[in-house]
Amino acid sequence: MECVFGLVGNDFAIVVADTSAVHSILVHKSNEDKIMFLDSHKLIAASGEPGDRVQFTEYIQKNVALYQFRNGIPLTTSAAANFTRGELATALRKNPYSVNILLAGYDKETGPSLYYIDYLATLHKLEKGAFGYGSYFSLSMMDRHYHSGMSVEEAIDLVDKCINEIRSRLVVAPPNFIIKIVDKDGAREYAWRQSVADTPAPSA
Amino acid sequence: MSIFEYNGSALVAMVGKNCFAIASDRRLGVQLQTIATDFKRISKIHDKLFIGLSGLATDAQTLYQRLVFRHKLYQLREERDMKPETFASLVSAILYEKRFGPYFTQPVIAGLGDDDKPFICTMDAIGAKELAKDFVVAGTASESLYGACEAMFKPDMEAEELFETISQALLSSVDRDCLSGWGGHVYVVTPTEVKERILKGRMD
């Protein structure tokens, strides 16, 4: 089942998400990217109802882009997080999106940051956070091994520890994970951790 | 389980001699899982007026934003700050607007009024005011807070003794509540200054 987590290191932030598209007991896809680029220096990792997730994150992404076109300057990570919260909070009392979000970004002035926004639109700035069944393991792992000012190597090592724990202790563990990173050079895909590959359809 | 207990909270305000104190815990949880230990539930409206919002964190954030907005409009129109009594009526009115779909939060308002007379007040989620001369409590730890405050409170305390009393009352109360704790946040307000202190408590 869904596992999304992230942490802030020295001058970068990392978010990790599982890549399984599951319906009931069936796995439809094991390479579904649940981490979207909001703009050049922002990552939005989302979990929840698949339809809501895609619709909502795309809506946020397009609005962040629109702001940039209109004003010529990008939103800060904090501004984007507050905008996202606002949209989610308005929707909450009308027709709520069930999406939980980890928003990571890098700003010149403030450096890297990570925001926790749950489907109720509770916003909080964190150093490390997680959603879903994986959170029981990844939060414990990060509480034990996280320290402020981690290097990329240390952080990736911790991420691997978390993934390993999820794979070995969670009954419904997803096979594959994607790791994305954001730092002064922008947001980018860092690595995959795959234990199952999608088999291509045989050619006719 | 009640939606008021979803995130966990402890809030208390006490009256002293020409001063008041307002304190809260620092935990943000989702039921029994702790998300953050640096959450703020108390906010400053102006130098002599504070509001704490217990209950559902998302509604506390939404309501806080609306209150700041309304207070800013008042400042522009009237060219002065709001009196605590007026602000309490504003909060009450805003809450009652949502009579049949309330904000799931119980506010605690504390301020210094004309000639620095302390004012404290709490209300339920639909704005029924409850004024008190001594202390008010709210949140998941409210029952234990009542006991602690009833035992520790003395009338007409000076600022330093008031700080000690409210801190001890808060710390001993949250230790009997699973959903609140992880230290505390205390504001002591006198006519001339605002002292903000962070408490370390049992961090488990």
CSV table of N, CA, C and O in Angstrom, one decimal, chain B residues 45-135:
chain,number,residue,atom,x,y,z
B,45,ILE,N,-2.8,38.4,18.0
B,45,ILE,CA,-3.7,39.2,17.1
B,45,ILE,C,-3.1,40.7,17.1
B,45,ILE,O,-2.9,41.3,16.1
B,46,HIS,N,-2.8,41.2,18.3
B,46,HIS,CA,-2.0,42.4,18.4
B,46,HIS,C,-1.2,42.3,19.8
B,46,HIS,O,-1.3,41.3,20.4
B,47,ASP,N,-0.5,43.3,20.1
B,47,ASP,CA,0.5,43.2,21.3
B,47,ASP,C,-0.2,42.8,22.6
B,47,ASP,O,0.5,42.2,23.4
B,48,LYS,N,-1.5,43.0,22.7
B,48,LYS,CA,-2.1,42.7,24.0
B,48,LYS,C,-3.3,41.8,23.8
B,48,LYS,O,-4.2,41.7,24.6
B,49,LEU,N,-3.3,41.0,22.7
B,49,LEU,CA,-4.4,40.1,22.4
B,49,LEU,C,-3.9,38.8,21.8
B,49,LEU,O,-3.3,38.9,20.7
B,50,PHE,N,-4.2,37.7,22.4
B,50,PHE,CA,-3.8,36.4,21.9
B,50,PHE,C,-5.0,35.5,21.7
B,50,PHE,O,-6.0,35.6,22.5
B,51,ILE,N,-4.9,34.6,20.8
B,51,ILE,CA,-6.0,33.6,20.6
B,51,ILE,C,-5.3,32.2,20.5
B,51,ILE,O,-4.3,32.1,19.7
B,52,GLY,N,-5.8,31.2,21.2
B,52,GLY,CA,-5.4,29.8,21.0
B,52,GLY,C,-6.5,29.1,20.4
B,52,GLY,O,-7.7,29.3,20.8
B,53,LEU,N,-6.3,28.2,19.5
B,53,LEU,CA,-7.3,27.4,18.8
B,53,LEU,C,-7.1,25.9,19.0
B,53,LEU,O,-6.1,25.4,18.4
B,54,SER,N,-7.8,25.3,19.9
B,54,SER,CA,-7.7,23.8,20.1
B,54,SER,C,-8.6,23.1,19.1
B,54,SER,O,-9.3,23.7,18.4
B,55,GLY,N,-8.5,21.8,19.1
B,55,GLY,CA,-9.3,21.0,18.2
B,55,GLY,C,-8.6,20.7,16.9
B,55,GLY,O,-7.4,20.6,16.8
B,56,LEU,N,-9.4,20.6,15.8
B,56,LEU,CA,-9.0,20.1,14.5
B,56,LEU,C,-8.0,21.2,13.9
B,56,LEU,O,-8.3,22.3,13.7
B,57,ALA,N,-6.8,20.7,13.6
B,57,ALA,CA,-5.7,21.6,13.2
B,57,ALA,C,-6.0,22.4,11.9
B,57,ALA,O,-5.8,23.6,11.9
B,58,THR,N,-6.6,21.8,11.0
B,58,THR,CA,-6.9,22.4,9.7
B,58,THR,C,-7.9,23.6,9.9
B,58,THR,O,-7.8,24.7,9.4
B,59,ASP,N,-8.9,23.3,10.8
B,59,ASP,CA,-9.9,24.4,11.1
B,59,ASP,C,-9.3,25.5,11.9
B,59,ASP,O,-9.7,26.7,11.8
B,60,ALA,N,-8.4,25.1,12.8
B,60,ALA,CA,-7.6,26.2,13.6
B,60,ALA,C,-6.9,27.1,12.6
B,60,ALA,O,-6.9,28.3,12.8
B,61,GLN,N,-6.3,26.5,11.6
B,61,GLN,CA,-5.5,27.3,10.6
B,61,GLN,C,-6.4,28.2,9.8
B,61,GLN,O,-6.2,29.4,9.6
B,62,THR,N,-7.5,27.6,9.3
B,62,THR,CA,-8.5,28.4,8.5
B,62,THR,C,-9.1,29.5,9.3
B,62,THR,O,-9.1,30.6,8.8
B,63,LEU,N,-9.5,29.2,10.5
B,63,LEU,CA,-10.2,30.2,11.3
B,63,LEU,C,-9.2,31.3,11.7
B,63,LEU,O,-9.5,32.5,11.7
B,64,TYR,N,-8.0,30.9,12.0
B,64,TYR,CA,-6.9,31.9,12.3
B,64,TYR,C,-6.8,32.9,11.2
B,64,TYR,O,-6.7,34.1,11.3
B,65,GLN,N,-6.7,32.4,9.9
B,65,GLN,CA,-6.5,33.2,8.8
B,65,GLN,C,-7.7,34.2,8.6
B,65,GLN,O,-7.5,35.4,8.3
B,66,ARG,N,-8.9,33.7,8.8
B,66,ARG,CA,-10.0,34.6,8.7
B,66,ARG,C,-10.1,35.6,9.8
B,66,ARG,O,-10.4,36.8,9.5
B,67,LEU,N,-9.6,35.3,11.0
B,67,LEU,CA,-9.6,36.2,12.1
B,67,LEU,C,-8.6,37.3,11.9
B,67,LEU,O,-8.9,38.5,12.1
B,68,VAL,N,-7.4,36.9,11.4
B,68,VAL,CA,-6.4,37.9,11.1
B,68,VAL,C,-6.9,38.9,10.0
B,68,VAL,O,-6.7,40.1,10.2
B,69,PHE,N,-7.5,38.4,9.0
B,69,PHE,CA,-8.1,39.2,7.9
B,69,PHE,C,-9.1,40.2,8.5
B,69,PHE,O,-9.0,41.4,8.2
B,70,ARG,N,-10.0,39.7,9.3
B,70,ARG,CA,-11.1,40.6,9.9
B,70,ARG,C,-10.5,41.6,10.8
B,70,ARG,O,-10.9,42.8,10.8
B,71,HIS,N,-9.4,41.2,11.5
B,71,HIS,CA,-8.8,42.2,12.4
B,71,HIS,C,-8.1,43.3,11.7
B,71,HIS,O,-8.1,44.5,12.0
B,72,LYS,N,-7.4,42.9,10.6
B,72,LYS,CA,-6.7,43.9,9.7
B,72,LYS,C,-7.7,44.9,9.1
B,72,LYS,O,-7.5,46.1,9.1
B,73,LEU,N,-8.9,44.4,8.7
B,73,LEU,CA,-9.9,45.3,8.1
B,73,LEU,C,-10.4,46.3,9.2
B,73,LEU,O,-10.6,47.5,8.9
B,74,TYR,N,-10.6,45.8,10.4
B,74,TYR,CA,-11.0,46.6,11.6
B,74,TYR,C,-9.9,47.7,11.8
B,74,TYR,O,-10.3,48.8,12.0
B,75,GLN,N,-8.7,47.3,11.8
B,75,GLN,CA,-7.6,48.3,12.1
B,75,GLN,C,-7.6,49.4,11.0
B,75,GLN,O,-7.4,50.5,11.3
B,76,LEU,N,-7.8,49.0,9.7
B,76,LEU,CA,-7.8,50.0,8.7
B,76,LEU,C,-9.0,50.9,8.8
B,76,LEU,O,-8.9,52.1,8.7
B,77,ARG,N,-10.2,50.4,9.2
B,77,ARG,CA,-11.4,51.2,9.2
B,77,ARG,C,-11.4,52.1,10.5
B,77,ARG,O,-11.8,53.2,10.4
B,78,GLU,N,-10.9,51.5,11.6
B,78,GLU,CA,-11.1,52.2,12.9
B,78,GLU,C,-9.8,52.9,13.4
B,78,GLU,O,-9.8,53.6,14.3
B,79,GLU,N,-8.7,52.6,12.7
B,79,GLU,CA,-7.4,53.1,13.1
B,79,GLU,C,-7.0,52.8,14.6
B,79,GLU,O,-6.5,53.7,15.3
B,80,ARG,N,-7.4,51.7,15.0
B,80,ARG,CA,-7.0,51.2,16.4
B,80,ARG,C,-7.1,49.7,16.5
B,80,ARG,O,-7.7,49.1,15.6
B,81,ASP,N,-6.5,49.1,17.5
B,81,ASP,CA,-6.7,47.7,17.7
B,81,ASP,C,-8.0,47.3,18.3
B,81,ASP,O,-8.6,48.2,19.0
B,82,MET,N,-8.4,46.1,18.2
B,82,MET,CA,-9.7,45.6,18.8
B,82,MET,C,-9.5,45.4,20.3
B,82,MET,O,-8.5,44.9,20.7
B,83,LYS,N,-10.6,45.7,21.0
B,83,LYS,CA,-10.6,45.3,22.4
B,83,LYS,C,-10.8,43.8,22.5
B,83,LYS,O,-11.5,43.3,21.7
B,84,PRO,N,-10.3,43.2,23.6
B,84,PRO,CA,-10.5,41.7,23.7
B,84,PRO,C,-12.0,41.3,23.7
B,84,PRO,O,-12.4,40.3,23.0
B,85,GLU,N,-12.9,42.1,24.3
B,85,GLU,CA,-14.3,41.8,24.4
B,85,GLU,C,-14.9,41.8,23.0
B,85,GLU,O,-15.7,41.0,22.6
B,86,THR,N,-14.5,42.8,22.2
B,86,THR,CA,-15.0,43.0,20.8
B,86,THR,C,-14.5,41.8,20.0
B,86,THR,O,-15.3,41.2,19.2
B,87,PHE,N,-13.2,41.5,20.2
B,87,PHE,CA,-12.7,40.4,19.4
B,87,PHE,C,-13.4,39.0,19.7
B,87,PHE,O,-13.7,38.3,18.8
B,88,ALA,N,-13.7,38.8,21.0
B,88,ALA,CA,-14.4,37.6,21.4
B,88,ALA,C,-15.7,37.5,20.7
B,88,ALA,O,-16.2,36.5,20.2
B,89,SER,N,-16.4,38.7,20.6
B,89,SER,CA,-17.7,38.7,19.9
B,89,SER,C,-17.6,38.4,18.5
B,89,SER,O,-18.4,37.8,17.9
B,90,LEU,N,-16.5,38.9,17.9
B,90,LEU,CA,-16.2,38.7,16.4
B,90,LEU,C,-16.0,37.2,16.2
B,90,LEU,O,-16.6,36.6,15.3
B,91,VAL,N,-15.2,36.6,17.1
B,91,VAL,CA,-14.9,35.1,16.9
B,91,VAL,C,-16.2,34.3,17.1
B,91,VAL,O,-16.5,33.5,16.3
B,92,SER,N,-17.0,34.7,18.1
B,92,SER,CA,-18.3,34.1,18.3
B,92,SER,C,-19.2,34.2,17.1
B,92,SER,O,-19.8,33.2,16.7
B,93,ALA,N,-19.3,35.4,16.5
B,93,ALA,CA,-20.1,35.6,15.3
B,93,ALA,C,-19.6,34.8,14.1
B,93,ALA,O,-20.5,34.1,13.4
B,94,ILE,N,-18.3,34.7,13.9
B,94,ILE,CA,-17.8,34.0,12.8
B,94,ILE,C,-18.0,32.5,13.0
B,94,ILE,O,-18.4,31.8,12.0
B,95,LEU,N,-17.9,32.0,14.2
B,95,LEU,CA,-18.2,30.6,14.5
B,95,LEU,C,-19.7,30.3,14.3
B,95,LEU,O,-20.0,29.2,13.7
B,96,TYR,N,-20.6,31.2,14.7
B,96,TYR,CA,-22.0,30.9,14.6
B,96,TYR,C,-22.5,30.9,13.2
B,96,TYR,O,-23.5,30.3,12.8
B,97,GLU,N,-21.8,31.7,12.3
B,97,GLU,CA,-22.1,31.7,10.9
B,97,GLU,C,-22.1,30.3,10.3
B,97,GLU,O,-22.8,29.9,9.4
B,98,LYS,N,-21.3,29.4,10.9
B,98,LYS,CA,-21.2,28.0,10.5
B,98,LYS,C,-21.9,27.1,11.4
B,98,LYS,O,-21.4,26.1,11.8
B,99,ARG,N,-23.1,27.5,11.9
B,99,ARG,CA,-23.9,26.8,12.9
B,99,ARG,C,-24.1,25.3,12.5
B,99,ARG,O,-24.0,24.5,13.3
B,100,PHE,N,-24.4,25.1,11.3
B,100,PHE,CA,-24.7,23.7,10.9
B,100,PHE,C,-23.6,23.0,10.1
B,100,PHE,O,-23.8,22.0,9.5
B,101,GLY,N,-22.4,23.5,10.2
B,101,GLY,CA,-21.3,22.9,9.6
B,101,GLY,C,-20.1,23.5,10.2
B,101,GLY,O,-19.3,24.3,9.5
B,102,PRO,N,-19.9,23.4,11.5
B,102,PRO,CA,-19.0,24.2,12.3
B,102,PRO,C,-17.5,24.0,12.0
B,102,PRO,O,-17.1,23.0,11.4
B,103,TYR,N,-16.7,25.0,12.4
B,103,TYR,CA,-15.2,24.7,12.5
B,103,TYR,C,-15.0,23.9,13.8
B,103,TYR,O,-15.5,24.3,14.8
B,104,PHE,N,-14.3,22.8,13.7
B,104,PHE,CA,-14.2,21.9,14.8
B,104,PHE,C,-13.1,22.3,15.8
B,104,PHE,O,-12.1,21.7,15.9
B,105,THR,N,-13.3,23.5,16.3
B,105,THR,CA,-12.3,24.1,17.2
B,105,THR,C,-12.9,24.8,18.3
B,105,THR,O,-13.9,25.4,18.2
B,106,GLN,N,-12.2,24.7,19.5
B,106,GLN,CA,-12.7,25.5,20.7
B,106,GLN,C,-11.6,26.6,21.0
B,106,GLN,O,-10.5,26.3,21.4
B,107,PRO,N,-12.0,27.8,20.8
B,107,PRO,CA,-11.0,28.9,21.0
B,107,PRO,C,-10.8,29.3,22.4
B,107,PRO,O,-11.7,29.2,23.2
B,108,VAL,N,-9.6,29.8,22.7
B,108,VAL,CA,-9.4,30.4,24.0
B,108,VAL,C,-8.8,31.8,23.7
B,108,VAL,O,-7.8,32.0,22.9
B,109,ILE,N,-9.5,32.9,24.2
B,109,ILE,CA,-9.0,34.2,23.9
B,109,ILE,C,-8.6,34.9,25.2
B,109,ILE,O,-9.2,34.7,26.2
B,110,ALA,N,-7.4,35.5,25.1
B,110,ALA,CA,-6.9,36.2,26.3
B,110,ALA,C,-6.3,37.6,25.8
B,110,ALA,O,-5.6,37.6,24.8
B,111,GLY,N,-6.6,38.6,26.6
B,111,GLY,CA,-6.1,39.9,26.2
B,111,GLY,C,-6.1,40.9,27.4
B,111,GLY,O,-6.7,40.6,28.4
B,112,LEU,N,-5.4,42.0,27.1
B,112,LEU,CA,-5.5,43.1,28.1
B,112,LEU,C,-6.4,44.2,27.5
B,112,LEU,O,-6.1,44.7,26.4
B,113,GLY,N,-7.4,44.6,28.3
B,113,GLY,CA,-8.3,45.6,27.7
B,113,GLY,C,-7.9,47.0,28.2
B,113,GLY,O,-6.8,47.3,28.5
B,114,ASP,N,-9.0,47.9,28.3
B,114,ASP,CA,-8.7,49.3,28.7
B,114,ASP,C,-8.1,49.2,30.2
B,114,ASP,O,-8.4,48.4,30.9
B,115,ASP,N,-7.3,50.2,30.5
B,115,ASP,CA,-6.5,50.3,31.7
B,115,ASP,C,-6.0,48.9,32.1
B,115,ASP,O,-6.0,48.5,33.3
B,116,ASP,N,-5.6,48.2,31.1
B,116,ASP,CA,-4.9,46.9,31.3
B,116,ASP,C,-5.6,45.9,32.2
B,116,ASP,O,-4.9,45.1,32.9
B,117,LYS,N,-6.9,45.8,32.1
B,117,LYS,CA,-7.7,44.8,32.8
B,117,LYS,C,-7.6,43.5,32.0
B,117,LYS,O,-7.9,43.5,30.8
B,118,PRO,N,-7.1,42.4,32.6
B,118,PRO,CA,-7.0,41.2,31.9
B,118,PRO,C,-8.4,40.6,31.5
B,118,PRO,O,-9.3,40.7,32.3
B,119,PHE,N,-8.5,40.0,30.4
B,119,PHE,CA,-9.8,39.4,29.9
B,119,PHE,C,-9.5,38.0,29.4
B,119,PHE,O,-8.5,37.8,28.6
B,120,ILE,N,-10.1,37.0,29.9
B,120,ILE,CA,-10.0,35.6,29.3
B,120,ILE,C,-11.4,35.1,29.0
B,120,ILE,O,-12.3,35.4,29.7
B,121,CYS,N,-11.4,34.2,28.0
B,121,CYS,CA,-12.7,33.7,27.6
B,121,CYS,C,-12.5,32.5,26.7
B,121,CYS,O,-11.5,32.4,26.0
B,122,THR,N,-13.4,31.6,26.7
B,122,THR,CA,-13.4,30.4,25.8
B,122,THR,C,-14.8,30.3,25.2
B,122,THR,O,-15.7,31.0,25.6
B,123,MET,N,-14.9,29.5,24.2
B,123,MET,CA,-16.2,29.3,23.6
B,123,MET,C,-16.3,27.9,22.9
B,123,MET,O,-15.2,27.3,22.7
B,124,ASP,N,-17.5,27.4,22.7
B,124,ASP,CA,-17.5,26.1,22.0
B,124,ASP,C,-17.4,26.4,20.5
B,124,ASP,O,-17.3,27.5,20.0
B,125,ALA,N,-17.6,25.3,19.7
B,125,ALA,CA,-17.3,25.3,18.3
B,125,ALA,C,-18.4,26.2,17.5
B,125,ALA,O,-18.1,26.6,16.4
B,126,ILE,N,-19.5,26.5,18.2
B,126,ILE,CA,-20.5,27.3,17.5
B,126,ILE,C,-20.6,28.7,18.2
B,126,ILE,O,-21.6,29.4,17.9
B,127,GLY,N,-19.6,29.0,19.0
B,127,GLY,CA,-19.5,30.4,19.4
B,127,GLY,C,-20.2,30.8,20.7
B,127,GLY,O,-20.4,32.0,20.9
B,128,ALA,N,-20.6,29.8,21.5
B,128,ALA,CA,-21.2,30.2,22.8
B,128,ALA,C,-20.1,30.6,23.8
B,128,ALA,O,-19.3,29.8,24.2
B,129,LYS,N,-20.1,31.9,24.1
B,129,LYS,CA,-19.0,32.4,25.0
B,129,LYS,C,-19.1,31.9,26.4
B,129,LYS,O,-20.2,31.8,26.9
B,130,GLU,N,-17.9,31.7,27.0
B,130,GLU,CA,-17.9,31.4,28.4
B,130,GLU,C,-16.8,32.2,29.0
B,130,GLU,O,-15.6,32.0,28.8
B,131,LEU,N,-17.2,33.3,29.8
B,131,LEU,CA,-16.2,34.2,30.4
B,131,LEU,C,-15.8,33.6,31.7
B,131,LEU,O,-16.6,33.0,32.4
B,132,ALA,N,-14.6,33.9,32.1
B,132,ALA,CA,-14.1,33.4,33.4
B,132,ALA,C,-13.2,34.5,34.1
B,132,ALA,O,-12.6,35.3,33.4
B,133,LYS,N,-13.2,34.5,35.4
B,133,LYS,CA,-12.4,35.5,36.1
B,133,LYS,C,-11.0,34.9,36.4
B,133,LYS,O,-10.0,35.6,36.6
B,134,ASP,N,-10.8,33.6,36.5
B,134,ASP,CA,-9.6,32.9,36.9
B,134,ASP,C,-8.8,32.3,35.8
B,134,ASP,O,-7.8,32.7,35.3
B,135,PHE,N,-9.4,31.2,35.2
B,135,PHE,CA,-8.7,30.5,34.2
B,135,PHE,C,-9.7,29.8,33.2
B,135,PHE,O,-10.8,29.5,33.6
